[in-house]
C-alpha cells in the first residue's frame, strides 16, 4: 500500500487563533469567519491552496465548492502563490492621469514580469488592480499590504532594489490637500504615539 | 472667488475663518488616532451626552433636524433612514459602517479611518444607541490594511477603557463592534452586497424589498451608513442640530469632505460647507489645474462629467444643484480631465473598471457592462469603429439604465452617456481617422 502524502492542517497548531476568529462572530453567523480564515492562510502561505480551502470549508461547515466560490469572487485572494513582494499597480482613471500605465510598464520592465506572473525565485509578482483610494496621491504602488504613493521612477527603482536585498522600506504617509500643514500646526498639541512606526507587513 | 488659472493664495479649508473644520480636524495629525489623544480633545463626550441625556428617539430627531444626508453617494436623509427600523422585538439588531470606499476618485474615508478611527467608532456608538442595536459591523475594504490595523487597535483600546462592551461609558447600554475585512470587490459598497460578503457569501446584491431595516445582516433589522455620515453624527450631537443646519444650503446641510484628483496643483481632501462651488474647491483649495482642462467628473467615477465651463465651475456642490445640472454629487470625488487626455481612452479606463467589478448576477450588466461595452471601446481605440458602433453604444447605455438589481450598470452607463453628450466629436474623430484626437503620451512626470 502506498503512503499518500498528507498536509498538516493549517489551523492544527493555531487553535487559539482559530477560536479567536470564530469568536468574533455570533454563533449563528459562523460562516462570516470564512473571509478572515482565508486571509490568515494567505498571509502565511501567499495563496490559498485547494487543501486549505477544504480545511476552511470544513471548519465553517460548508462545501469546498461553496468556499471556493466565495474566494474566487474577490480579487485579492490568490489560488497560486504570489511573490514575497506582491506588486499591485493601480491603473484606474486618477492614477492613469498621473502615469499609472507608465508605472505598470516600468515595473514590468524592471522585473521581467507581466500581470498575473510570479518570478521563479518567488520574490516578485505583479497584479493590475483597480482604484486603491489613493487618487490624490497618484500614482500608487501597493506592495503586499503597504501603499507607496506619488511614486517616481527613481523611487520605484530604489524600492525594487531594496526588495532585492529583502528590505521593505516604510510606506508613505502622504495625505495630500492641506493636511500636511495641519500636522505641523497641531503636532505640538497631541501626545506622541511611540507605537506608531508607520509600517504595515 | 478666484478666476485666475492658479491661485497664489495659500487658502486652505482647514484654516478658513468662515466655518469650523470638524470631520478632518485631526486627520494628518501625528498620534491623533489613539484613545488618549481623542479624549484629550473631547472625544466620546458626544456619545456620553447621547447615551445619558437623550432617548434613542431624541437622537434620531436631532439627526433628522440637522438635515444630514448620507455621505456614501446617494444622499438619503440619515435620520429618516434610522427611523425606518422596526420597534425592538428582543432580537439582535445591527448598525453597519460601510467602509468599503472604492468609487474611483474617492479617498476621503480612508484618511478618516486611518487617522481618526475613534471618531467613526463614536458615531457608530451613537447610531447604535439611536436604533437600539447592541452590535455594530465595521466592514473595511481589504486594501485599506493600515485603516484595518488602526481600527483594530482603536477597538481594542475602546474595549479596555469601557467605551465598547457591556455598560459602555458607565451607562447601562451595551454595544460592541465586529471589524470585518473585505477582499477587493467594488460591489461590496452596495449595501446588500456588503451584507452578503460579511455573511461569508459571494457579494451579489440582494433583491429589495426587503430593505435592510426589515432584513439586513443575518436577516435581522439593520441600518447601514457611510464612514463620513457616522463622523458627522458625532458633531451634530456635540454641537446641536441647529449649529449643523446653519451650514450649507436649503437641501444640503453641514460640511462635506470633497476630494480632488487628476492634474491639479494640490490634489487631496478638503472639508467645505455644502454649496461651495467647484471653482472654490478646484482653484482656491487645490490650486487649479496644472494644464488646460476640458471636463471634470463631479462626484466619483459614476457621476456624469461636466464640461470645463465657467457656468459649471460656479455650480454649488449640493444635491439639488447637481441634480439640476444633470449629474450627481456622489461621494464628492472630483476628477479633473485634462484637454490632452483622449475622452474615449478615459471612458474606456472607467468601463474597464466597471467590467472588472460587475458581479455577474444580472444579465444586462454581465453582458452589457462586462462584455460588450469594453469590447466596443477596444474596437474604437484600435481604429476599427464605425458610425453604427457609436449609435449602438449610445443605445446600449440607454438600455442598461434601471435594468439590474443594483446601480452598478447605471454607474457605468451614466458617465459613458455623458461623454457622448459632451464629447461625441472625439468619438467621431476616432471613427473617421482611426486615431484619437489626443494620442497617448506619458503622463508619468516624476
XYZ file of C-alpha atoms in Angstrom:
647
model
C 0.000 0.000 0.000
C 1.217 3.445 -0.916
C 1.518 6.104 1.770
C -0.319 9.127 0.453
C 1.336 12.426 1.299
C -0.544 14.337 3.962
C -0.542 18.003 4.775
C -0.608 19.239 8.326
C -3.856 21.224 8.686
C -3.059 24.937 8.814
C -5.001 25.605 11.989
C -3.924 22.388 13.790
C -1.303 24.244 15.813
C -3.207 27.556 15.855
C -6.270 26.623 17.848
C -6.249 29.840 19.858
C -6.169 31.950 16.718
C -8.942 29.846 15.226
C -11.074 30.257 18.342
C -10.436 33.999 18.351
C -11.553 34.368 14.724
C -14.658 32.215 15.176
C -15.396 34.085 18.417
C -15.636 37.425 16.595
C -18.995 36.433 15.144
C -22.269 35.317 16.708
C -22.801 31.554 16.900
C -25.433 31.735 14.144
C -23.033 33.704 11.960
C -20.212 31.179 11.872
C -19.961 31.452 8.118
C -18.774 35.059 8.497
C -15.412 33.637 9.587
C -14.774 32.398 6.046
C -13.062 35.555 4.773
C -10.830 36.112 7.838
C -9.762 32.437 7.755
C -8.834 32.799 4.077
C -6.856 35.926 4.991
C -4.910 34.064 7.709
C -3.881 31.272 5.357
C -2.981 33.649 2.554
C -0.935 35.835 4.867
C 1.189 32.856 5.854
C 1.346 30.975 2.550
C 0.834 33.762 -0.031
C -2.044 31.840 -1.571
C -4.868 29.552 -0.513
C -4.450 26.049 -1.902
C -7.223 23.557 -2.596
C -6.245 21.654 0.545
C -6.585 24.796 2.664
C -9.932 25.655 1.081
C -11.171 22.174 2.023
C -9.902 22.639 5.579
C -11.575 26.038 5.968
C -14.810 24.793 4.409
C -14.938 22.001 6.959
C -14.359 24.424 9.843
C -17.149 26.693 8.617
C -19.481 23.858 7.738
C -19.871 24.491 4.007
C -18.720 22.529 0.973
C -15.311 23.207 -0.517
C -17.057 24.276 -3.711
C -19.037 26.917 -1.854
C -15.931 28.189 -0.089
C -14.031 28.362 -3.367
C -16.969 30.114 -4.970
C -16.693 32.837 -2.354
C -12.921 33.039 -2.514
C -12.842 33.339 -6.300
C -15.320 36.237 -6.163
C -12.697 38.504 -4.607
C -9.662 39.764 -6.460
C -7.209 39.757 -3.556
C -7.305 36.051 -2.722
C -4.844 34.023 -4.753
C -5.135 30.401 -5.853
C -1.472 30.298 -6.892
C 1.390 31.631 -4.758
C 2.292 35.260 -5.294
C 5.778 36.596 -4.653
C 7.180 37.633 -1.293
C 6.700 41.115 -2.717
C 3.370 41.274 -4.451
C 3.377 44.419 -6.598
C -0.087 45.818 -7.220
C -0.330 48.713 -9.643
C -3.473 50.826 -9.756
C -4.424 51.840 -13.282
C -7.856 53.393 -12.759
C -8.507 56.911 -14.059
C -6.938 59.159 -11.409
C -3.803 57.027 -11.366
C -3.821 56.765 -15.182
C -3.881 60.590 -15.321
C -0.771 60.595 -13.118
C 1.082 57.907 -15.049
C -0.331 54.636 -13.678
C 0.019 52.926 -17.060
C 3.628 54.028 -17.398
C 4.281 52.920 -13.814
C 2.885 49.492 -14.637
C 5.024 49.238 -17.777
C 8.080 50.329 -15.803
C 7.562 47.757 -13.058
C 7.014 45.051 -15.695
C 10.194 46.048 -17.484
C 12.275 46.097 -14.296
C 11.036 42.725 -13.047
C 10.578 40.967 -16.378
C 7.052 40.027 -15.369
C 3.558 40.931 -16.523
C 0.160 40.916 -14.862
C -0.501 37.651 -13.039
C 3.075 36.360 -13.103
C 5.394 35.390 -10.259
C 9.139 35.071 -10.809
C 10.999 31.771 -10.496
C 12.533 32.529 -7.111
C 9.193 33.673 -5.707
C 10.391 37.182 -4.947
C 8.171 39.362 -7.129
C 4.705 39.053 -8.600
C 2.623 41.649 -10.432
C -1.080 42.339 -10.418
C -3.066 45.054 -12.127
C -5.570 46.353 -9.630
C -8.447 48.793 -9.692
C -8.784 52.012 -7.690
C -6.989 51.780 -4.334
C -8.384 55.017 -2.905
C -5.119 56.858 -3.366
C -6.351 59.165 -6.123
C -4.987 62.335 -4.512
C -1.539 60.816 -4.150
C -1.376 59.043 -7.503
C 0.225 57.041 -8.917
C 0.180 54.357 -6.257
C 2.015 51.058 -5.978
C 0.796 48.643 -3.328
C 3.400 46.149 -2.116
C 1.766 43.411 -0.059
C -0.358 45.498 2.327
C 1.564 48.768 2.145
C 0.899 51.772 -0.116
C 3.701 53.669 -1.832
C 2.199 56.878 -3.135
C 3.218 59.537 -5.664
C 5.879 57.114 -6.794
C 8.591 58.322 -9.134
C 10.822 56.338 -11.484
C 13.781 56.668 -9.151
C 11.539 55.885 -6.173
C 10.294 52.665 -7.757
C 13.798 51.637 -8.750
C 15.058 52.224 -5.206
C 12.104 50.287 -3.825
C 12.737 47.320 -6.129
C 16.447 47.366 -5.289
C 15.637 47.327 -1.582
C 13.305 44.380 -2.071
C 16.027 42.517 -3.950
C 18.019 42.875 -0.703
C 14.923 41.633 1.161
C 14.258 45.002 2.699
C 10.888 46.725 2.561
C 11.132 50.466 3.212
C 8.367 52.035 5.326
C 5.293 53.037 3.310
C 4.454 56.632 2.551
C 2.316 58.722 4.864
C 1.029 61.116 2.241
C -2.228 62.905 2.907
C -2.462 65.481 0.144
C -4.661 68.537 0.403
C -3.952 70.785 3.361
C -3.467 68.000 5.844
C 0.307 68.139 5.882
C 0.243 71.702 7.180
C -2.259 70.635 9.812
C 0.143 68.042 11.082
C 2.758 70.724 11.539
C 0.356 73.126 13.219
C -1.109 70.691 15.682
C 1.735 68.311 16.327
C 2.678 70.158 19.487
C -0.758 69.743 20.998
C -1.223 65.994 20.688
C 0.656 63.329 22.593
C 3.130 61.356 20.530
C 2.440 57.707 19.872
C 5.618 55.691 20.343
C 3.993 52.530 18.965
C 3.309 54.072 15.579
C 6.217 53.132 13.400
C 4.109 53.584 10.297
C 4.736 50.107 8.966
C 2.387 47.541 7.524
C 3.541 43.989 6.995
C -13.598 83.799 -5.700
C -10.597 83.168 -7.861
C -10.866 83.306 -11.601
C -7.184 83.003 -12.428
C -5.753 79.731 -13.624
C -3.748 79.242 -10.492
C -4.491 80.722 -7.115
C -1.482 82.132 -5.346
C -3.324 82.498 -2.061
C -2.420 79.793 0.440
C -6.065 79.286 1.354
C -6.859 76.007 2.955
C -10.215 74.799 4.134
C -8.696 73.892 7.470
C -7.928 77.493 8.329
C -10.924 79.061 6.630
C -12.432 81.537 9.112
C -15.942 81.146 7.691
C -16.624 77.778 9.243
C -15.207 75.221 11.581
C -13.481 72.136 10.229
C -14.713 69.232 12.294
C -14.560 65.949 10.372
C -10.982 66.357 9.201
C -9.599 68.465 12.007
C -7.293 65.725 13.277
C -6.528 63.974 10.006
C -2.819 64.172 9.295
C -2.062 64.968 12.929
C 0.548 62.614 14.371
C -0.780 60.418 17.152
C -4.399 61.579 16.793
C -5.598 58.013 16.272
C -5.121 56.938 19.888
C -7.860 56.936 22.502
C -5.866 59.258 24.777
C -5.457 61.825 22.008
C -9.092 61.509 21.022
C -10.275 62.002 24.584
C -7.853 64.899 25.118
C -9.846 66.984 22.638
C -13.251 65.988 23.948
C -13.737 62.636 22.221
C -16.664 60.461 23.362
C -18.326 63.448 25.049
C -20.991 63.405 22.339
C -21.652 59.694 22.883
C -21.852 60.233 26.641
C -24.294 63.076 26.065
C -26.461 60.969 23.749
C -26.487 57.925 25.989
C -27.138 59.772 29.269
C -29.201 62.823 28.320
C -31.199 61.659 25.289
C -33.587 58.868 24.459
C -32.914 56.940 21.259
C -35.882 58.709 19.645
C -34.446 62.105 20.602
C -31.126 61.219 18.966
C -32.945 60.283 15.754
C -34.930 63.533 15.907
C -31.750 65.536 16.359
C -30.116 63.892 13.342
C -33.309 64.441 11.318
C -33.363 68.112 12.337
C -29.724 68.534 11.336
C -30.590 67.750 7.718
C -27.654 65.329 7.383
C -27.843 63.304 4.186
C -25.907 60.085 3.648
C -22.341 60.705 2.541
C -21.833 57.413 0.735
C -23.099 58.830 -2.539
C -26.869 58.509 -2.635
C -27.597 61.364 -0.221
C -30.554 59.753 1.537
C -31.546 61.613 4.761
C -29.732 59.820 7.590
C -32.241 60.448 10.393
C -35.096 59.261 8.191
C -33.203 56.069 7.363
C -32.715 55.414 11.078
C -36.443 55.870 11.717
C -37.227 53.005 9.317
C -36.063 50.487 11.896
C -38.962 48.420 13.266
C -39.689 48.502 17.020
C -37.308 46.276 19.015
C -38.546 42.686 19.287
C -35.863 41.453 21.623
C -33.774 40.002 18.791
C -30.382 41.197 17.577
C -30.263 44.457 15.585
C -27.237 45.767 13.690
C -25.654 49.071 12.830
C -23.242 48.715 9.898
C -20.497 51.051 8.780
C -19.806 50.904 5.066
C -16.055 51.478 4.895
C -15.710 49.800 1.520
C -14.734 53.035 -0.168
C -13.906 52.030 -3.752
C -15.532 54.519 -6.103
C -12.718 55.815 -8.321
C -11.899 59.392 -7.320
C -12.964 58.846 -3.691
C -10.431 58.659 -0.883
C -11.903 60.695 1.989
C -12.935 57.776 4.204
C -9.512 56.165 4.110
C -7.775 59.022 5.922
C -10.603 59.322 8.450
C -10.283 55.632 9.268
C -6.507 55.746 9.447
C -6.017 58.964 11.355
C -9.197 59.348 13.407
C -10.746 55.895 13.909
C -12.336 56.809 17.227
C -14.444 59.468 15.542
C -16.028 56.761 13.391
C -16.434 54.397 16.344
C -18.103 57.152 18.381
C -20.512 57.844 15.524
C -21.380 54.157 15.326
C -21.926 54.030 19.079
C -24.361 56.964 18.912
C -26.147 55.491 15.905
C -26.308 52.065 17.530
C -27.917 53.633 20.591
C -30.401 55.536 18.417
C -31.599 52.454 16.556
C -31.202 50.271 19.649
C -28.628 47.934 18.184
C -26.090 46.383 20.517
C -23.823 45.142 17.745
C -22.064 47.065 15.030
C -20.292 45.776 11.940
C -17.427 47.784 10.515
C -16.751 46.497 7.009
C -13.475 47.922 5.725
C -12.181 47.224 2.232
C -9.335 44.726 2.083
C -6.829 47.110 0.518
C -7.153 49.547 3.430
C -4.879 47.450 5.612
C -3.473 50.389 7.511
C -7.015 51.512 8.334
C -7.842 47.954 9.395
C -4.879 47.886 11.771
C -5.723 51.289 13.190
C -9.383 50.320 13.658
C -8.455 47.066 15.370
C -6.143 48.921 17.744
C -8.815 51.560 18.391
C -11.463 48.921 19.106
C -9.102 47.112 21.491
C -8.375 50.381 23.291
C -12.072 51.246 23.456
C -12.944 47.830 24.902
C -10.218 48.067 27.526
C -11.459 51.529 28.530
C -15.126 50.545 28.749
C -16.078 52.594 25.686
C -17.185 49.391 23.971
C -18.596 46.279 25.606
C -21.065 45.851 28.445
C -22.310 49.065 30.054
C -20.397 51.427 27.809
C -19.167 54.770 29.173
C -20.567 53.898 32.580
C -24.152 53.692 31.303
C -26.453 50.696 31.121
C -26.048 50.490 27.339
C -24.277 47.524 25.733
C -22.510 47.995 22.428
C -19.714 46.178 20.668
C -18.167 46.121 17.205
C -17.178 43.422 14.749
C -14.380 44.548 12.433
C -14.546 42.727 9.107
C -12.060 42.986 6.285
C -13.144 42.774 2.647
C -11.002 41.339 -0.136
C -11.208 43.549 -3.175
C -14.661 43.947 -4.707
C -16.208 47.325 -5.584
C -19.669 45.798 -5.437
C -19.340 45.442 -1.651
C -20.008 49.172 -1.452
C -23.593 48.287 -2.400
C -25.274 47.787 0.957
C -26.852 44.378 0.457
C -23.776 43.021 -1.347
C -21.757 44.155 1.645
C -24.077 42.229 3.958
C -23.744 39.076 1.867
C -19.981 39.500 1.889
C -19.993 39.908 5.665
C -22.011 36.723 5.989
C -19.365 34.762 4.069
C -21.257 34.639 0.786
C -20.408 35.861 -2.695
C -21.049 39.580 -2.724
C -24.072 39.591 -5.026
C -26.589 42.315 -4.202
C -29.917 41.183 -2.766
C -33.334 41.906 -4.171
C -35.076 44.770 -2.358
C -37.526 44.707 -0.637
C -36.990 43.558 2.000
C -34.830 46.557 2.840
C -32.034 46.268 5.418
C -34.251 47.793 8.128
C -36.530 44.762 7.791
C -33.962 42.087 6.965
C -30.290 43.031 6.818
C -27.305 41.288 8.409
C -28.246 37.659 9.181
C -31.814 38.617 8.274
C -32.033 40.936 11.268
C -33.073 44.628 11.261
C -30.055 46.620 10.128
C -29.099 50.210 9.396
C -26.090 50.927 7.223
C -24.311 54.259 6.811
C -21.110 55.613 5.310
C -17.973 56.431 7.340
C -18.351 60.191 6.858
C -22.019 60.064 7.902
C -21.056 58.474 11.241
C -18.336 61.072 11.791
C -20.858 63.839 11.047
C -23.282 62.464 13.650
C -20.675 62.972 16.396
C -20.577 66.726 15.741
C -24.330 67.020 15.310
C -24.846 65.566 18.791
C -21.916 67.511 20.205
C -22.864 70.955 18.874
C -26.544 70.506 18.127
C -28.710 70.155 15.027
C -29.153 73.928 14.711
C -25.400 74.503 14.517
C -25.139 71.874 11.782
C -28.164 73.038 9.819
C -26.844 76.603 9.807
C -24.087 75.474 7.421
C -24.766 74.626 3.786
C -27.761 75.235 1.548
C -31.512 74.620 1.698
C -31.384 70.940 0.873
C -27.763 70.165 1.760
C -26.623 70.868 5.309
C -23.350 70.817 7.135
C -19.830 70.323 5.872
C -18.711 67.650 3.457
C -15.432 66.064 2.505
C -14.619 66.844 -1.105
C -11.754 65.251 -2.977
C -9.786 66.473 -5.951
C -7.601 64.275 -8.131
C -6.189 64.496 -11.629
C -3.779 67.189 -12.823
C -4.169 69.920 -10.195
C -1.512 71.594 -8.072
C -2.699 70.352 -4.671
C -4.823 67.222 -5.022
C -6.338 65.969 -1.787
C -9.316 66.024 0.553
C -10.901 69.316 1.570
C -13.719 69.856 4.044
C -16.113 72.591 2.946
C -19.634 73.693 3.813
C -22.051 72.165 1.335
C -22.876 74.514 -1.517
C -19.325 75.761 -2.040
C -18.523 75.932 -5.739
C -16.309 73.671 -7.803
C -14.236 76.768 -8.525
C -13.519 77.300 -4.839
C -12.563 73.646 -4.445
C -10.529 73.219 -7.605
C -8.881 76.659 -7.845
C -8.777 78.166 -4.355
C -8.006 74.990 -2.459
C -6.482 72.554 -4.934
C -4.531 75.303 -6.695
C -6.158 74.903 -10.107
C -5.249 72.588 -12.982
C -1.622 72.142 -13.970
C -2.575 72.003 -17.648
C -5.632 73.048 -19.676
C -8.687 71.042 -18.636
C -11.765 70.169 -20.670
C -14.046 68.431 -18.183
C -14.439 67.265 -14.628
C -16.174 64.345 -13.016
C -18.042 65.907 -10.092
C -18.503 63.149 -7.540
C -16.746 59.881 -8.243
C -16.446 57.888 -11.468
C -20.131 57.030 -11.759
C -21.338 60.634 -11.853
C -21.785 62.168 -15.314
C -18.932 64.501 -16.269
C -19.381 68.221 -16.833
C -17.527 70.297 -19.434
C -14.997 72.793 -18.071
C -17.081 75.956 -18.413
C -17.443 78.969 -16.139
C -21.075 78.069 -15.524
C -20.216 74.540 -14.450
C -17.281 75.619 -12.291
C -19.561 78.057 -10.494
C -22.131 75.353 -9.683
C -22.699 74.942 -5.956
C -21.719 71.476 -4.740
C -25.021 70.445 -3.205
C -27.574 67.752 -4.037
C -30.178 69.978 -5.722
C -27.736 71.908 -7.911
C -26.104 68.709 -9.104
C -29.445 67.135 -9.981
C -30.417 70.295 -11.861
C -27.167 70.121 -13.836
C -27.992 66.550 -14.839
C -25.381 64.933 -12.659
C -24.879 63.883 -9.036
C -22.884 64.931 -6.003
C -21.956 61.291 -5.343
C -19.045 60.944 -2.954
C -17.734 64.443 -3.753
C -14.740 62.968 -5.556
C -13.805 65.411 -8.317
C -11.563 64.136 -11.121
C -10.136 66.784 -13.428
C -9.766 65.621 -17.041
C -7.096 67.479 -18.984
C -7.513 68.642 -22.579
C -4.705 66.310 -23.642
C -6.446 63.123 -22.474
C -8.492 61.341 -25.135
C -12.014 61.182 -23.748
C -12.609 57.770 -25.359
C -9.488 56.441 -23.676
C -10.553 57.968 -20.338
C -14.001 56.392 -20.608
C -12.524 53.039 -21.606
C -10.472 53.206 -18.417
C -13.669 53.541 -16.370
C -15.604 50.992 -18.435
C -12.780 48.516 -17.833
C -13.165 49.226 -14.113
C -16.911 48.525 -14.133
C -16.433 45.478 -16.359
C -13.993 44.097 -13.805
C -16.276 44.882 -10.876
C -19.622 43.664 -12.228
C -20.644 40.726 -10.054
C -22.220 38.893 -12.983
C -25.610 38.354 -11.385
C -27.848 40.354 -13.750
C -27.764 39.687 -17.466
C -27.770 43.314 -18.719
C -24.796 44.172 -16.523
C -22.892 40.931 -17.182
C -23.380 41.117 -20.945
C -23.510 44.884 -21.382
C -21.041 46.243 -18.852
C -18.722 43.270 -18.525
C -18.582 42.125 -22.124
C -19.971 44.323 -24.894
C -19.032 47.811 -23.769
C -15.338 47.129 -23.154
C -15.109 45.235 -26.444
C -16.681 48.115 -28.345
C -14.292 50.581 -26.721
C -11.393 48.310 -27.682
C -12.647 48.237 -31.257
C -12.898 52.041 -31.347
C -9.477 52.572 -29.832
C -7.982 50.091 -32.304
C -9.247 52.382 -35.070
C -11.805 49.861 -36.314
C -15.012 51.566 -35.138
C -17.871 52.680 -37.378
C -20.610 55.293 -37.082
C -23.056 52.457 -36.429
C -20.932 51.352 -33.482
C -21.313 54.791 -31.918
C -25.092 54.676 -32.279
C -25.152 51.147 -30.915
C -23.089 52.186 -27.888
C -25.405 55.104 -27.193
C -28.402 52.816 -27.465
C -26.779 50.247 -25.232
C -26.041 52.616 -22.385
C -29.598 53.922 -22.649
C -30.994 50.397 -22.344
C -28.680 49.497 -19.469
C -30.327 52.012 -17.191
C -32.519 50.602 -14.442
C -32.358 47.018 -15.640
C -30.365 45.421 -12.823
C -30.725 44.676 -9.107
C -28.179 47.259 -8.099
C -26.933 50.552 -9.551
C -23.601 49.259 -10.905
C -24.808 49.073 -14.512
C -26.239 52.585 -14.225
C -22.990 53.729 -12.627
C -21.199 52.635 -15.787
C -23.853 53.743 -18.259
C -24.312 57.290 -16.956
C -20.729 58.538 -17.375
C -20.478 56.903 -20.818
C -23.712 58.624 -21.876
C -22.383 61.949 -20.587
C -19.140 61.511 -22.537
C -21.178 61.017 -25.720
C -23.330 64.025 -24.877
C -20.421 66.400 -24.397
C -17.588 64.908 -26.420
C -19.176 62.956 -29.285
C -16.781 64.745 -31.635
C -13.847 62.876 -30.086
C -15.589 59.547 -30.705
C -16.356 60.628 -34.279
C -12.751 61.686 -34.833
C -11.630 58.213 -33.840
C -14.095 56.615 -36.258
C -13.236 58.997 -39.105
C -9.455 58.908 -38.826
C -8.738 55.730 -36.888
C -6.602 57.688 -34.447
C -7.537 59.552 -31.282
C -7.820 63.340 -31.324
C -5.369 63.323 -28.415
C -2.858 60.485 -28.813
C -1.490 58.889 -25.667
C 1.557 60.494 -24.141
C 3.406 59.587 -20.996
C 1.603 61.084 -18.032
C 4.234 59.996 -15.511
C 6.009 63.283 -14.916
C 8.132 62.214 -11.989
